[in-house]
């Protein structure tokens, strides 16, 4: 799915065939327009009304209207606002996201939202906001399912309609890999961290991948740098998972490959280990038994590490 700016003629009009498509898109969302009151008769939305509504949006220099097509068919529309009129609001806004009603439930809205977030992130935005009209339960459920959090309840600026304002951090994607080293007694080696967003937690040796690395290569490099252990091989893939945290003051969504291997019980050692720990914010380490993992009060990443290791040992 591609998001492309609304094309206009040299006279700044919407081409007639496209206006027909847009009118059908708007008209298919009867329930929303009955709630919003944007059109005099939601059962009779006309091309000239759609053209006027979009022209009013485009009259603002910070507004962008993007179209989404699926196999050539107009599937949806999204309107964004780069700068809110309120100078205290630093975030761009999604003003409207609409999917052809006949295509609801197929994931197009989610893909359009993700595409918008990628565009905004690439433009330097760190978060995005939007407003959901009171009574639009489906809309509120959709946006919260995408990670948007309720920020405020207030009236919209244009018509004074009650709305719920939501906000989402635009996290930077990061690829990472780790190795679960299990000693002869079944204990696993973990590092202790204190992150500004998630607090105290324990994680396996590993970290972010370099541009030309495979996850397995990166996992072994990070293991050697953080522990000094260069005699281990990354065994089978234990799991993949993703999680959020803040790294160097940047909100991150991290996608991890986790491998598992057996190794002797020992301490990290080597001339570079202390410097690596200081750079990575590693506060300590220990070997954890399966029972200790089950009773842990601090967060352990991944959260189901103990059962995953038990399953691996059972199937090995």
XYZ file of C-alpha atoms in Angstrom:
316
model
C 0.000 0.000 0.000
C 1.301 3.438 -0.963
C 0.330 6.826 0.445
C 0.420 9.494 -2.225
C -0.507 13.187 -2.016
C -3.866 14.176 -3.451
C -3.188 15.187 -7.075
C -4.672 18.466 -8.300
C -5.090 20.011 -11.725
C -3.154 23.180 -12.697
C -6.229 25.104 -11.498
C -5.960 23.388 -8.106
C -9.071 21.325 -8.666
C -9.550 17.623 -8.011
C -9.642 15.682 -11.301
C -13.217 14.609 -12.060
C -12.607 10.807 -12.032
C -10.802 11.079 -8.710
C -13.546 13.242 -7.227
C -16.031 10.512 -8.126
C -13.904 7.986 -6.243
C -13.538 10.285 -3.253
C -17.263 10.938 -3.112
C -17.923 7.192 -3.029
C -15.358 6.819 -0.235
C -16.961 9.538 1.863
C -20.487 8.299 1.166
C -19.614 4.761 2.257
C -18.882 5.994 5.790
C -22.466 6.960 6.588
C -22.196 6.128 10.301
C -19.204 8.401 10.861
C -20.671 11.345 8.964
C -23.967 10.993 10.803
C -21.990 11.424 14.015
C -19.651 14.183 12.816
C -22.206 16.411 11.109
C -19.636 17.352 8.481
C -22.229 17.081 5.709
C -25.830 18.353 5.711
C -27.214 14.949 4.722
C -24.978 11.912 5.373
C -27.266 9.907 3.075
C -26.639 12.254 0.169
C -22.992 13.307 0.051
C -22.293 15.054 -3.232
C -19.099 15.621 -5.213
C -19.185 19.396 -4.802
C -19.455 18.967 -1.021
C -16.440 16.656 -0.940
C -14.472 19.052 -3.148
C -15.306 21.946 -0.834
C -14.387 19.984 2.287
C -11.001 19.029 0.859
C -10.359 22.530 -0.467
C -11.008 23.905 3.015
C -8.452 21.446 4.420
C -5.846 22.277 1.782
C -6.264 25.990 2.429
C -4.019 25.421 5.444
C -0.362 25.255 4.333
C 0.498 22.628 6.967
C -2.203 20.189 5.819
C -1.472 17.186 3.621
C -4.137 14.937 2.086
C -2.865 11.450 1.273
C -4.603 8.722 -0.701
C -4.153 4.980 -0.206
C -4.763 2.558 -3.054
C -4.968 -1.230 -3.054
C -4.528 -2.853 -6.459
C -5.459 0.441 -8.061
C -8.628 0.936 -6.027
C -9.000 3.923 -3.721
C -9.063 2.251 -0.319
C -8.681 5.170 2.034
C -7.739 8.747 2.756
C -5.814 10.400 5.557
C -5.397 14.088 6.365
C -2.459 15.261 8.464
C -1.569 18.581 10.052
C 2.135 19.276 10.479
C 1.692 22.016 13.100
C -1.258 22.533 15.425
C -2.510 26.131 15.822
C -1.828 25.888 19.557
C 1.853 26.871 20.022
C 1.965 24.744 23.187
C 1.314 21.628 21.100
C 4.566 20.441 19.490
C 3.174 17.374 17.707
C 1.740 16.841 14.222
C -1.863 15.642 14.050
C -3.870 13.098 12.124
C -7.029 15.019 11.309
C -8.965 12.262 9.545
C -8.385 8.665 8.537
C -11.129 7.074 6.486
C -11.289 3.655 4.807
C -13.907 2.592 2.270
C -16.614 0.911 4.369
C -16.723 -2.094 2.053
C -13.071 -2.742 2.965
C -13.420 -2.418 6.731
C -11.953 -5.227 8.797
C -9.155 -6.037 6.344
C -6.341 -4.165 8.093
C -6.188 -1.248 5.652
C -6.729 1.356 8.360
C -3.887 -0.056 10.415
C -1.552 -0.037 7.414
C -2.513 3.531 6.532
C -1.863 4.643 10.125
C 1.519 2.922 10.136
C 2.401 4.567 6.822
C 1.528 7.990 8.208
C 3.595 7.352 11.324
C 6.582 6.375 9.189
C 6.256 9.570 7.141
C 6.017 11.724 10.246
C 8.930 9.957 11.916
C 11.051 10.463 8.789
C 10.177 14.167 8.930
C 11.563 14.378 12.466
C 8.391 14.048 14.545
C 8.694 12.217 17.861
C 4.961 11.873 18.545
C 1.580 12.339 16.865
C -1.852 13.339 18.148
C -5.433 12.991 17.005
C -8.946 13.560 18.302
C -11.797 11.060 18.354
C -15.348 12.393 18.515
C -17.362 11.511 21.592
C -19.608 8.590 20.733
C -17.191 7.113 18.193
C -16.462 3.955 20.193
C -15.149 2.091 17.165
C -12.702 4.864 16.376
C -11.478 5.038 19.973
C -10.969 1.262 20.087
C -9.087 1.339 16.776
C -6.618 4.032 17.813
C -5.983 2.645 21.288
C -5.272 -0.761 19.718
C -2.475 0.950 17.766
C -0.847 2.243 20.936
C -2.426 5.706 21.144
C -3.031 6.831 24.710
C -5.709 9.173 25.992
C -4.210 12.580 26.717
C -7.177 14.886 27.256
C -10.915 15.423 26.826
C -11.952 18.704 25.234
C -13.973 20.315 22.452
C -12.614 20.597 18.921
C -11.578 24.023 17.664
C -13.865 24.158 14.622
C -17.290 23.140 15.919
C -17.005 22.735 19.671
C -17.720 18.999 19.508
C -16.598 16.961 22.546
C -13.551 14.841 21.705
C -10.999 12.538 23.234
C -7.434 13.603 22.392
C -4.916 10.793 22.001
C -1.152 10.767 21.581
C 1.427 8.194 20.516
C 5.193 8.290 20.728
C 6.766 7.595 17.342
C 9.358 5.078 18.384
C 12.452 4.431 16.302
C 12.643 0.816 15.094
C 15.796 -0.983 16.251
C 17.022 -4.481 15.407
C 18.788 -6.423 18.136
C 19.867 -9.931 19.100
C 20.786 -11.699 22.333
C 22.116 -15.011 23.583
C 20.737 -16.981 26.533
C 23.763 -18.749 28.017
C 22.679 -21.689 30.195
C 25.142 -23.297 32.629
C 25.364 -27.061 33.351
C 22.865 -26.690 36.201
C 20.281 -24.925 34.044
C 20.836 -21.363 35.311
C 20.852 -18.511 32.800
C 23.131 -15.454 32.771
C 21.502 -11.997 32.908
C 22.604 -8.370 33.119
C 20.902 -5.768 35.326
C 19.811 -2.406 33.862
C 17.930 0.681 35.059
C 16.169 2.315 32.099
C 14.633 5.791 32.279
C 11.335 4.515 30.845
C 10.942 0.956 32.131
C 13.039 1.025 35.312
C 15.008 -1.884 36.758
C 15.096 -4.970 34.557
C 17.285 -7.950 33.690
C 18.223 -8.869 30.131
C 20.374 -11.361 28.277
C 23.759 -10.391 26.809
C 23.249 -8.707 23.446
C 22.231 -5.465 21.798
C 21.650 -3.580 18.599
C 22.721 -4.952 15.237
C 25.104 -3.195 12.902
C 23.899 -2.453 9.393
C 25.581 -5.429 7.716
C 25.034 -8.018 10.459
C 22.692 -10.958 10.635
C 20.989 -11.426 14.018
C 23.173 -14.450 14.795
C 26.371 -12.540 13.980
C 25.293 -9.553 16.048
C 24.324 -11.741 19.003
C 27.771 -13.353 19.119
C 29.587 -10.014 18.709
C 27.587 -8.439 21.532
C 28.117 -11.503 23.737
C 31.881 -11.288 23.266
C 31.963 -7.522 23.893
C 29.854 -7.652 27.057
C 31.232 -10.816 28.657
C 34.583 -11.491 27.029
C 33.359 -14.983 26.161
C 34.476 -15.778 22.637
C 34.302 -19.570 22.816
C 30.520 -19.942 22.538
C 28.341 -20.448 19.478
C 24.820 -19.116 19.150
C 22.622 -22.192 19.229
C 19.036 -22.481 18.038
C 16.628 -19.560 17.967
C 14.792 -19.497 21.287
C 12.255 -16.810 20.336
C 11.687 -13.415 18.775
C 9.923 -10.584 20.559
C 9.517 -6.827 20.517
C 9.333 -4.271 23.291
C 9.510 -0.550 24.010
C 12.094 1.375 25.988
C 14.124 4.584 25.794
C 17.704 4.441 24.576
C 19.926 7.552 24.681
C 16.786 9.657 25.257
C 15.173 8.219 22.091
C 11.935 6.157 22.384
C 12.654 2.830 20.702
C 10.627 -0.165 19.534
C 13.161 -3.006 19.606
C 12.795 -6.192 17.563
C 14.939 -8.983 19.013
C 16.152 -12.421 17.972
C 17.118 -14.507 20.999
C 19.373 -17.551 20.651
C 20.248 -20.126 23.298
C 23.439 -22.056 24.004
C 25.123 -23.957 26.805
C 28.276 -22.693 28.489
C 30.309 -22.932 31.689
C 29.322 -20.958 34.765
C 31.743 -18.019 34.994
C 32.004 -14.258 35.361
C 32.512 -11.694 32.585
C 36.207 -10.986 32.067
C 38.506 -9.146 29.716
C 40.153 -5.717 29.348
C 37.195 -4.108 27.537
C 34.322 -5.490 29.613
C 34.171 -2.705 32.211
C 34.118 -0.016 29.526
C 31.394 -1.858 27.609
C 29.263 -2.122 30.739
C 29.669 1.574 31.495
C 28.726 2.498 27.933
C 25.683 0.210 27.887
C 24.439 1.088 31.374
C 24.970 -2.420 32.764
C 24.761 -2.247 36.570
C 25.545 -5.861 37.455
C 25.022 -9.503 36.575
C 24.114 -12.881 38.045
C 23.121 -16.416 37.131
C 19.406 -17.131 37.606
C 17.880 -20.534 38.314
C 14.490 -21.376 36.857
C 12.915 -21.030 40.302
C 14.440 -17.593 40.770
C 13.113 -16.464 37.400
C 9.606 -17.564 38.379
C 9.811 -15.610 41.654
C 11.528 -12.497 40.248
C 10.085 -9.151 41.362
C 12.139 -7.152 38.830
C 11.225 -7.328 35.153
C 13.015 -10.012 33.134
C 13.321 -9.749 29.332
C 11.801 -11.593 27.616
C 9.056 -11.984 30.263
C 8.538 -15.712 29.572
C 12.251 -16.590 29.594
C 11.918 -19.379 32.182
C 9.184 -21.352 30.365
C 10.987 -20.853 27.045
C 14.175 -22.345 28.471
C 12.257 -25.260 29.980
C 10.613 -25.941 26.630
C 14.002 -25.796 24.893
C 15.558 -28.246 27.341
C 12.599 -30.604 27.052
C 12.735 -30.670 23.261
C 16.535 -30.796 22.970
